[in-house]
Coordinates of C-alpha atoms in Angstrom, one line a residue:
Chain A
X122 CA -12.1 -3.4 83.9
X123 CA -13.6 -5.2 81.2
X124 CA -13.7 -5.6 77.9
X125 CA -15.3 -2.9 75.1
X126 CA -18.6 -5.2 74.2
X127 CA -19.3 -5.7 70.6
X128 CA -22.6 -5.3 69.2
X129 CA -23.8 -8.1 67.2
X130 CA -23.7 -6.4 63.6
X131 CA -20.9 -4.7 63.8
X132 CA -18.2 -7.9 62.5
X133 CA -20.7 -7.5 59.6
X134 CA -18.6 -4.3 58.8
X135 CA -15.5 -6.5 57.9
X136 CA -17.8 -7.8 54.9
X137 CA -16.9 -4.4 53.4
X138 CA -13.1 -5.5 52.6
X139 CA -14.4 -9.2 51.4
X140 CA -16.0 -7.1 48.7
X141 CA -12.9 -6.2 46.9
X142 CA -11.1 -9.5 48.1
X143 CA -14.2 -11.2 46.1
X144 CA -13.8 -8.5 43.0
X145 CA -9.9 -9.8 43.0
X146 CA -10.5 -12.8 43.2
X147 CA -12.9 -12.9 40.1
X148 CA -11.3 -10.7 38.0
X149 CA -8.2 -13.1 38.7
X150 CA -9.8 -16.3 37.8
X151 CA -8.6 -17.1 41.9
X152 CA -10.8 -19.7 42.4
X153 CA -11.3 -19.0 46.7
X154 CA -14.6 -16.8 46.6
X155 CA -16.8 -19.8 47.1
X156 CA -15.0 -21.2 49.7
X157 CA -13.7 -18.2 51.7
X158 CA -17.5 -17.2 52.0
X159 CA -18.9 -20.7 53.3
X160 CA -15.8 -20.4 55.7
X161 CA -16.3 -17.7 56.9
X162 CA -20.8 -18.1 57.2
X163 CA -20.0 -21.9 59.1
X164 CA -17.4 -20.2 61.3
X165 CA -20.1 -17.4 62.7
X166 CA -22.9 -20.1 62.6
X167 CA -20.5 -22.6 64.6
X168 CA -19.4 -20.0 66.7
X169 CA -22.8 -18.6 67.5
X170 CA -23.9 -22.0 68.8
X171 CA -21.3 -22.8 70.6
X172 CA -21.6 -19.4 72.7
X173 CA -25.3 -20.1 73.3
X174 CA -24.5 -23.6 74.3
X175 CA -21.2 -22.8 76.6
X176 CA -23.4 -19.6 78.1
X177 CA -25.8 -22.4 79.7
X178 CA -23.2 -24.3 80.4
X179 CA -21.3 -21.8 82.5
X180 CA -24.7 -21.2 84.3
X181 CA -25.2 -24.7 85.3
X182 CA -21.5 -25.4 86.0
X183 CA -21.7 -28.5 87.3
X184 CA -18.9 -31.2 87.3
X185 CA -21.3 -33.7 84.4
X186 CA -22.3 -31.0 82.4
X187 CA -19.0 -29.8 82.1
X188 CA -17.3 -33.3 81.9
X189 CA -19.9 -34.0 79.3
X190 CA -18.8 -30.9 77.3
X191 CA -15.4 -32.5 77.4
X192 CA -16.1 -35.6 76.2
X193 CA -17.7 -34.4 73.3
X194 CA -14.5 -32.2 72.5
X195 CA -12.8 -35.3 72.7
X196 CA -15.0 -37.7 70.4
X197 CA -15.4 -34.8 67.5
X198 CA -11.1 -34.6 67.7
X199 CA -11.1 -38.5 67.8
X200 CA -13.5 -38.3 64.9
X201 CA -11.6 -35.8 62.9
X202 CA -8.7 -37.4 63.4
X203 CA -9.9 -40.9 62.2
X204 CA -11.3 -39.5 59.2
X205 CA -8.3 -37.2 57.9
X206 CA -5.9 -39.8 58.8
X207 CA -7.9 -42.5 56.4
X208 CA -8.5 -45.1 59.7
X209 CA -11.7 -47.0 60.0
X210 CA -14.2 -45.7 62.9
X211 CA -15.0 -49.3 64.1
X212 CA -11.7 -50.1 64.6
X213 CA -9.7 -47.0 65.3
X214 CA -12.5 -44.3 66.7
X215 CA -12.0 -45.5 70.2
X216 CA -8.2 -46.2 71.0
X217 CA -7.8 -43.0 69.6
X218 CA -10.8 -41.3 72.0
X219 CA -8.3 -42.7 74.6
X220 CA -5.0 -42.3 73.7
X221 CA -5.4 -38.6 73.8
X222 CA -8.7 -38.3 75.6
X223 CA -6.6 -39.6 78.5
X224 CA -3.2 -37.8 78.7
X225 CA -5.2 -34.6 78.2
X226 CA -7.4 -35.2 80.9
X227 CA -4.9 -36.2 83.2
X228 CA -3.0 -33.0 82.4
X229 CA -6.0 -30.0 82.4
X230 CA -6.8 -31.8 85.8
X231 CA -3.7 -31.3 87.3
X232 CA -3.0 -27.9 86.3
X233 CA -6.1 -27.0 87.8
X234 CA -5.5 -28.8 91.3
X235 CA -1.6 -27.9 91.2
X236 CA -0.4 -25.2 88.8
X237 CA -3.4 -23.3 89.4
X238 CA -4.7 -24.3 92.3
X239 CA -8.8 -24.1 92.1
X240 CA -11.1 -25.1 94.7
X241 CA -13.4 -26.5 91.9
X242 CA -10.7 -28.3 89.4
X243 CA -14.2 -28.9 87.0
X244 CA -15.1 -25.2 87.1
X245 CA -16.0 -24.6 83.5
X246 CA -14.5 -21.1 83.0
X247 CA -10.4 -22.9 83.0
X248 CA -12.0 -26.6 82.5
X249 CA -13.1 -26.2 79.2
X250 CA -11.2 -23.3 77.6
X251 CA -8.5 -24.8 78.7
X252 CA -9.0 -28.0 77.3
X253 CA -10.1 -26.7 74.2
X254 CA -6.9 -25.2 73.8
X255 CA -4.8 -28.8 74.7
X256 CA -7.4 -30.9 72.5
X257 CA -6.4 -28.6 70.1
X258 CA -2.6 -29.1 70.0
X259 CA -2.9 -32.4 70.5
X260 CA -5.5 -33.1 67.4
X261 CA -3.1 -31.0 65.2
X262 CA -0.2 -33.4 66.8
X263 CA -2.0 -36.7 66.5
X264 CA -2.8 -36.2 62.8
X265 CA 0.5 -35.2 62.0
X266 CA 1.6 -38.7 64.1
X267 CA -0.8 -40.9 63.2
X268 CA 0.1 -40.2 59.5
X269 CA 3.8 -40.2 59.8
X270 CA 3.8 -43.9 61.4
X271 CA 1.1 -45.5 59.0
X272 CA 1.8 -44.3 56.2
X273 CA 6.1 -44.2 56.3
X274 CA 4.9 -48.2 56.8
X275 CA 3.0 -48.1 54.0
X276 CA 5.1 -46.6 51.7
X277 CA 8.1 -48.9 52.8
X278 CA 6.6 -52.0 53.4
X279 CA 9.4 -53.7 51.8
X280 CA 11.9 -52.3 54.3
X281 CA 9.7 -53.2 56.8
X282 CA 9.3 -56.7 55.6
X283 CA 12.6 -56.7 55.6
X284 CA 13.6 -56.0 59.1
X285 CA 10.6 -58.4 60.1
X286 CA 12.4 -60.9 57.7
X287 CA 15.7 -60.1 59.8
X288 CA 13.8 -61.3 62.8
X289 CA 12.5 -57.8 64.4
X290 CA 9.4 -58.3 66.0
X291 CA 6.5 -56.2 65.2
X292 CA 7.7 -53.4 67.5
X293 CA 11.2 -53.5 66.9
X294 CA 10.7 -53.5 63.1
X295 CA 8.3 -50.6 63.3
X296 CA 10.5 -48.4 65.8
X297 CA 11.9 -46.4 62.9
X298 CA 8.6 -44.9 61.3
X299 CA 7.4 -45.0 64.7
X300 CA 10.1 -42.8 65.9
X301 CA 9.6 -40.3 62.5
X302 CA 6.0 -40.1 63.9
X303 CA 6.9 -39.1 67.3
X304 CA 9.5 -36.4 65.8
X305 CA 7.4 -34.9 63.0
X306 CA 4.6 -34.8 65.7
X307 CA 6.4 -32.5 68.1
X308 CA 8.5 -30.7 66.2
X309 CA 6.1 -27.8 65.0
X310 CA 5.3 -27.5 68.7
X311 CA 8.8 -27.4 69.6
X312 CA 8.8 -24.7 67.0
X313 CA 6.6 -22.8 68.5
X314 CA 7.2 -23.0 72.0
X315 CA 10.7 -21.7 71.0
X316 CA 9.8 -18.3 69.9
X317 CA 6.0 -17.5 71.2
X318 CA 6.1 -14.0 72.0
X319 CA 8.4 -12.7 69.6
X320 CA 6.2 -12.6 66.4
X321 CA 2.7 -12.4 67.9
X322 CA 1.0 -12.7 70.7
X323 CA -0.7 -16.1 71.7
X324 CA -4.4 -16.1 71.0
X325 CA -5.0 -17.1 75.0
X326 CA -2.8 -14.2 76.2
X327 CA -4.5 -11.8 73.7
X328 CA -7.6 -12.7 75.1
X329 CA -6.8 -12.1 78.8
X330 CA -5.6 -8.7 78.2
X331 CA -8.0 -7.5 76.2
X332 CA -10.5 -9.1 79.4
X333 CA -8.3 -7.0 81.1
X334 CA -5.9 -8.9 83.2
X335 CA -2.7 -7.3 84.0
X336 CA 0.0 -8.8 81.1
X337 CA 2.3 -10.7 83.8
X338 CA -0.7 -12.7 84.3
X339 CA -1.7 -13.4 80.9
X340 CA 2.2 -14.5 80.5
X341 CA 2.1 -16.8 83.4
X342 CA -1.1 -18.4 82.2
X343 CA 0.9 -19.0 78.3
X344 CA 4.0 -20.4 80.0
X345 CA 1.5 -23.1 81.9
X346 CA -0.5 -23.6 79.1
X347 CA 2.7 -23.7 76.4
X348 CA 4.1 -26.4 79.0
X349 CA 1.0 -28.6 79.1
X350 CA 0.0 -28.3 75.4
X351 CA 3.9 -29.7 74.5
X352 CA 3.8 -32.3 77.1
X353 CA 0.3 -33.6 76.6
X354 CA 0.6 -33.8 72.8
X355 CA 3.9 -35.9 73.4
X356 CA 1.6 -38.4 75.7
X357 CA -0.8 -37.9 73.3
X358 CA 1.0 -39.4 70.3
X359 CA 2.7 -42.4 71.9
X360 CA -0.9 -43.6 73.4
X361 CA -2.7 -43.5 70.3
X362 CA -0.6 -45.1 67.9
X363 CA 0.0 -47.7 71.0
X364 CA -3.4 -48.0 71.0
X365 CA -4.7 -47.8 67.6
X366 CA -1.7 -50.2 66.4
X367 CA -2.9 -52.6 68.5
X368 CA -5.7 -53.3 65.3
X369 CA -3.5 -51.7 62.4
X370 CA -1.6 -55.3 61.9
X371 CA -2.7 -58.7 61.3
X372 CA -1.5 -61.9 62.5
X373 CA 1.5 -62.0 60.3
X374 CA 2.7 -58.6 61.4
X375 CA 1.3 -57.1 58.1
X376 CA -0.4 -53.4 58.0
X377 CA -4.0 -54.0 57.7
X378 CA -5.5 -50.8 57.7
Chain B
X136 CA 8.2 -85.4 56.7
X137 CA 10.0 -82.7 54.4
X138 CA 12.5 -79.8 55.7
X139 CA 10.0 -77.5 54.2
X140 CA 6.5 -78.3 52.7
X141 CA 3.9 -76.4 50.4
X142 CA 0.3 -78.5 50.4
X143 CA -2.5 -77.8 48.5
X144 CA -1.8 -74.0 48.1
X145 CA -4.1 -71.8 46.3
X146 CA -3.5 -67.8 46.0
X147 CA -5.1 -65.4 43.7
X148 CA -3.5 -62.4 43.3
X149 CA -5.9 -59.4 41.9
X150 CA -8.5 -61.5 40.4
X151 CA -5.8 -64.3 39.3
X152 CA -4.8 -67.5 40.2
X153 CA -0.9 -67.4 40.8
X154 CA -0.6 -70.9 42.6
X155 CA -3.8 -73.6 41.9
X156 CA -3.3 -77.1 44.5
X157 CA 0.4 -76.5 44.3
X158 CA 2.7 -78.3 46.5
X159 CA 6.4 -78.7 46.7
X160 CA 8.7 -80.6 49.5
X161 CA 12.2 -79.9 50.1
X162 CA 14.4 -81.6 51.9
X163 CA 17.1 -80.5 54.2
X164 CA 20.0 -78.2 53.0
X165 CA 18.9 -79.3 49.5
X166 CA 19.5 -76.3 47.0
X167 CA 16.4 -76.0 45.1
X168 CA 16.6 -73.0 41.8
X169 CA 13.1 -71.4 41.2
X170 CA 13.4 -70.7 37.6
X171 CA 9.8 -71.1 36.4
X172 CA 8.8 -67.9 34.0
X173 CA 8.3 -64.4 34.9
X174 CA 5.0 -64.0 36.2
X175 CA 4.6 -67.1 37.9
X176 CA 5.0 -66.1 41.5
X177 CA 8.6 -67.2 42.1
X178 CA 8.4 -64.2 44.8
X179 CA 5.3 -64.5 45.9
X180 CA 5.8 -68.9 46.5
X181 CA 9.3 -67.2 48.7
X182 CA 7.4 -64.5 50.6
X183 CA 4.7 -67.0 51.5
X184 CA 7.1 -69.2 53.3
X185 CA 7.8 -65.8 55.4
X186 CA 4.3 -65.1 56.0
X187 CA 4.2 -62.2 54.2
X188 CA 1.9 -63.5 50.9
X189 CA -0.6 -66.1 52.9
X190 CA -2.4 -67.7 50.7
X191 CA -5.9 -68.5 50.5
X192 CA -5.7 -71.8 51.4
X193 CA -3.1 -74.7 51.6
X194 CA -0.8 -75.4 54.3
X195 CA 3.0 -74.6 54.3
X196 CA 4.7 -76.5 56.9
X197 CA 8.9 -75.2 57.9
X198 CA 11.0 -77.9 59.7
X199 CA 7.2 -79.4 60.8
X200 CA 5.6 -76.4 62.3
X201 CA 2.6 -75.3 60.5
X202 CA 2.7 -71.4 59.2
X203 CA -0.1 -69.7 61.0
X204 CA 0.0 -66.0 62.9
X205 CA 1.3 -67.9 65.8
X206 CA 4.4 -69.3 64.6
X207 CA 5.2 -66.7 61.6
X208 CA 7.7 -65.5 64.0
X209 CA 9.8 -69.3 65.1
X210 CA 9.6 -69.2 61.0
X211 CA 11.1 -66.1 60.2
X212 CA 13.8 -66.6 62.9
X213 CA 15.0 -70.0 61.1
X214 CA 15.3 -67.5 57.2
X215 CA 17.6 -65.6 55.6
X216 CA 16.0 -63.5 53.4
X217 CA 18.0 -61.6 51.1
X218 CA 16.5 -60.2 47.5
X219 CA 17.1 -58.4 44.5
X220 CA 15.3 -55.0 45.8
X221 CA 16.4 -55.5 49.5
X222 CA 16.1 -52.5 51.7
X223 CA 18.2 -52.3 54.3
X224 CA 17.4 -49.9 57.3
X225 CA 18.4 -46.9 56.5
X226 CA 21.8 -44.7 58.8
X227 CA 25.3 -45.6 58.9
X228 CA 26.2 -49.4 57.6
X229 CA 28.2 -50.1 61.2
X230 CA 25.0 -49.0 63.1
X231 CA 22.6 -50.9 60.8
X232 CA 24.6 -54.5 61.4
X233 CA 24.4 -53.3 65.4
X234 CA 20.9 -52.7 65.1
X235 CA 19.9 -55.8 64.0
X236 CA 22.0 -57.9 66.2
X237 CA 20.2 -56.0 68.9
X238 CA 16.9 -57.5 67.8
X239 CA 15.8 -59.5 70.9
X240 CA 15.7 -62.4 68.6
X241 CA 19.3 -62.2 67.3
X242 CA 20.9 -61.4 70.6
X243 CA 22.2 -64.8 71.3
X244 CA 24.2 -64.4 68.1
X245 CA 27.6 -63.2 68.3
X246 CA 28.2 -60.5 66.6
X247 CA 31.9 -59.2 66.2
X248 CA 32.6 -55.4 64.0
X249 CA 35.7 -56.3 63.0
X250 CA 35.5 -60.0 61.3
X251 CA 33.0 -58.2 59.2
X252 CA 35.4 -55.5 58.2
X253 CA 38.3 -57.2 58.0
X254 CA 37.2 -60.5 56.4
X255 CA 33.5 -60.1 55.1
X256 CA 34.2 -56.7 53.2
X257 CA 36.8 -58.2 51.4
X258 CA 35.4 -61.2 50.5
X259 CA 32.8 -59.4 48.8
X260 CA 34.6 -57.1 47.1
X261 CA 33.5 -54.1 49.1
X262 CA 35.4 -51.0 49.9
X263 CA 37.5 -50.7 53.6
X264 CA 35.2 -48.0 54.6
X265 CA 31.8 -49.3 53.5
X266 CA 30.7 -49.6 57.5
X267 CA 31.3 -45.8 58.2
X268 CA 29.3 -45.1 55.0
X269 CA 25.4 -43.8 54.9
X270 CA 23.1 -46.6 53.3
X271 CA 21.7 -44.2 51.3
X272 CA 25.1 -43.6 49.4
X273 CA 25.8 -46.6 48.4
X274 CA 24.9 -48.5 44.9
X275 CA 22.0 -51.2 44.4
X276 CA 24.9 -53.8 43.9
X277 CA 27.2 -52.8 47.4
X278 CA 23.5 -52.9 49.6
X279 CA 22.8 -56.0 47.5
X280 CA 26.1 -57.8 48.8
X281 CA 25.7 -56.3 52.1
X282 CA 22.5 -57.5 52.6
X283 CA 23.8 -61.1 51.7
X284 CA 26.8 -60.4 54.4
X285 CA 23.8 -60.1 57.1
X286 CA 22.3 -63.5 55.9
X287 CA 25.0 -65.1 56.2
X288 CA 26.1 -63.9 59.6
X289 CA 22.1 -64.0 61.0
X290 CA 23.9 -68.3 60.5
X291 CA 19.8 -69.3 59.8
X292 CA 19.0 -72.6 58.7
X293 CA 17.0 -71.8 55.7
X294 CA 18.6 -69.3 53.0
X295 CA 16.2 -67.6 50.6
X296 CA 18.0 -65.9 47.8
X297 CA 15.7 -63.9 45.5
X298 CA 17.4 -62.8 42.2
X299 CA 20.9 -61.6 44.5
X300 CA 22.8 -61.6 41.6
X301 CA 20.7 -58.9 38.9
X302 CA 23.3 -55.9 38.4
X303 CA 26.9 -57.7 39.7
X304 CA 29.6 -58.5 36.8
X305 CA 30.3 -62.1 35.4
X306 CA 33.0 -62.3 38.1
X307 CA 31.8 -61.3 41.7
X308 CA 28.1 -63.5 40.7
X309 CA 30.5 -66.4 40.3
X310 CA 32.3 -65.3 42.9
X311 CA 29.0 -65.2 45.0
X312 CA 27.2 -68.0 44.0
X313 CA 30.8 -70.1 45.0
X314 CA 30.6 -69.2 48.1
X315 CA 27.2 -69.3 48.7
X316 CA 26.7 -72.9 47.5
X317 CA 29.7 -74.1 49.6
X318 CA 27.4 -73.4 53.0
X319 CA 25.5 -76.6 53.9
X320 CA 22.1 -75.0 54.5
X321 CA 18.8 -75.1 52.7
X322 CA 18.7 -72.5 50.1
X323 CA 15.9 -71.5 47.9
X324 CA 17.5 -69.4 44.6
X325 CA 14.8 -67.7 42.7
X326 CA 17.1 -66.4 39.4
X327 CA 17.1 -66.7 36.0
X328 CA 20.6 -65.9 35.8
X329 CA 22.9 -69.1 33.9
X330 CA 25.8 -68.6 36.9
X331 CA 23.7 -71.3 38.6
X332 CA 23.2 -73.8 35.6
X333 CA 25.3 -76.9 36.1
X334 CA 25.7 -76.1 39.9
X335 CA 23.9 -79.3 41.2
X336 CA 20.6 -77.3 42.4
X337 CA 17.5 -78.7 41.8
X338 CA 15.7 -77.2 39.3
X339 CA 11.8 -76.3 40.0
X340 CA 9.3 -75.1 37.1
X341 CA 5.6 -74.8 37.2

């Protein structure tokens, strides 16, 4: 049993409630029309090219295409992270490739081989949905992070002088920003790993069912996936602010971003 | 060789020049009083001795190791740093004093709870309970003389003490600045407060 296929003008038939959404909007003075219409014209364009591209993909399905896919996931999250977090590319773009490249990879891999349990851990139907879904979580978390820790320093630079001036070294005069950062990073996960299910449905397990897998599946399949996205995100944030830190500071132990 | 030497040192700050070939020796536990005009860079001539201004060129040699990246942290170990707008950690008082004692750098120190609540608390005119209180709640003037409680029992050899006594009345500054000046360290007072006139400091103005 698969899933009712949709015919490709038919989403155009939602365009009939963005016409009074639009006529609200104007009449208002709401000023959203512009950019709720180039969302919503980037989203099908990105989406379109993205199924061509991931059609081929899954028809080659070979462990470097695949990889290769990943990869890019994981520069264009490095990249979006560097840039909405205000970090430089030279400096930042690649400890931050692998501070959650890494811990992400480690994890889709092993939930593959263990939880489970493929005879082709690269196949690109789990590989890269799967991975999409933990880069995800984890670009969401990193920003969240990565802001938190650089910027609590910025704004109290004079506590943190302070605790340098009290003799801390650089790590244990940073640990309480640094701790902020890991907190406000996994707390909306938290958040949401505690009551998943009980408002809506998850995206993933929406999408099983309706590709018609049997819903104890689909659940199994959210607990894994609820587990891995919580744990890789907590990797996630300690490497790359471990990592990017490493260039944030000078040789006097001052923020030099 | 001085206790403490500023060569040659030249820092612009935003497109001025704060400090032009400016030096400046001091000798051990000599009491030296930075009262030179507001806008002079009394803070920033402090916070380069800590590494935290560095200036564009110049040399500042502490005890006769030269400032650089490497030794920023032997420097900051031998300073007590205490000033006007000091921010302590923030959480409970008793935890703060714990956590810095903790500092791998401080851990040789001995640190005892109860000398600073039954002796230091009093001496400074705190409240019993100030260590069970939240940083947060307390006033400018209580974090102020905590702080100063913390340089004192850090025991470093160099005391920087950067307008301490702004907001305290006529009696606890004297009271302060008594006890202070009875330790024989080298202190560096930046204040333009008259409880230190006639005290014996040496006076420095550029």
């Amino acid at each position: 049993m698969g899933v009712q296929e949709i015919p490709f003008y038919t989403p155009l038939y939602l365009l009939i409630f963005v016409v009074p959404m639009a006529i609200i909007n104007y009449k208002l003075g709401i000023g959203l029309n512009k950019r709720i219409i180039y969302a919503l014209f980037r989203m099908t364009i990105q989406l379109v090219l993205v199924g061509f591209f991931l059609q081929y993909i899954f028809l080659f399905n070979n462990l470097w295409v695949n990889s290769a896919y990943v990869i890019f996931m994981i520069g264009a999250a490095a990249l979006s992270t560097v840039k909405t977090c205000g970090l430089t590319i030279k400096n930042q773009f690649l400890p931050i490739v692998i501070g959650f490249g890494f811990p992400n990879l480690v994890m889709i891999l092993f939930i593959n081989q263990f939880v489970i349990g493929l005879s082709n851990i690269f196949d690109a139907q789990y590989y890269i949905p799967l991975m999409g879904m933990l880069l995800g979580n984890s670009l969401s978390g990193n920003i969240i992070g990565i802001n938190t820790f650089y910027s609590g320093l910025k704004q109290n630079e004079r506590e943190y002088q302070y605790r340098l001036a009290l003799s801390g070294n650089q790590w244990e005069s940073t640990l309480p920003w640094y701790k902020e950062a890991i907190t406000g990073c996994m707390n909306p996960i938290i958040a949401s790993t505690e009551t998943i299910g009980l408002v809506s449905l998850p995206g993933m397990m929406t999408g099983q069912i309706l590709g018609g897998s049997m819903p104890m599946t689909a659940i199994f399949y959210q607990i894994v996936i609820m587990g891995a996205i919580l744990i890789s995100r907590y990797f996630g944030i300690h490497f790359s602010i471990l990592l990017t830190r490493k260039k944030a500071f000078d040789d006097y132990d001052r923020l030099s971003l | 060789m001085a206790y403490l030497e500023f060569s040659n040192i030249q820092l612009n700050y935003q497109q001025q020049t704060i400090f032009s070939d400016f030096n400046l020796k001091i000798e051990r536990n000599e009491k030296t009083l930075f009262c030179a005009p507001s806008g002079r860079g009394k803070t920033s001539l402090v916070k380069m001795l800590l590494g935290f201004v560095v200036p564009d060129r110049g040399e500042i040699l502490v005890d006769g190791i030269t400032l650089t990246g490497e030794t920023v942290n032997q420097i900051r170990s031998k300073i007590s740093y205490v000033s006007q707008d000091t921010d302590i950690p923030k959480g409970i008082v008793r935890d703060v004093f714990e956590g810095v004692f903790k500092f791998e750098a401080n851990r040789h120190l001995s640190y005892n709870p109860d000398i600073l609540k039954n002796y230091w608390l009093d001496v400074m005119s705190l409240p019993k309970d100030t260590l069970e209180k939240n940083v947060e709640t307390l006033s400018g003037g209580e974090r102020q003389r905590l702080a100063l409680i913390l340089g004192i029992l850090l025991d470093r050899e160099i005391w920087i003490l950067d307008e301490i006594t702004t907001g305290l009345d006529l009696e606890l500054k004297t009271k302060m600045v008594d006890l202070i000046l009875g330790y024989d360290k080298t202190i560096l007072v930046v204040s333009h407060d008259d409880v230190y006139q006639n005290r014996g400091l040496r006076e420095v103005i550029w």
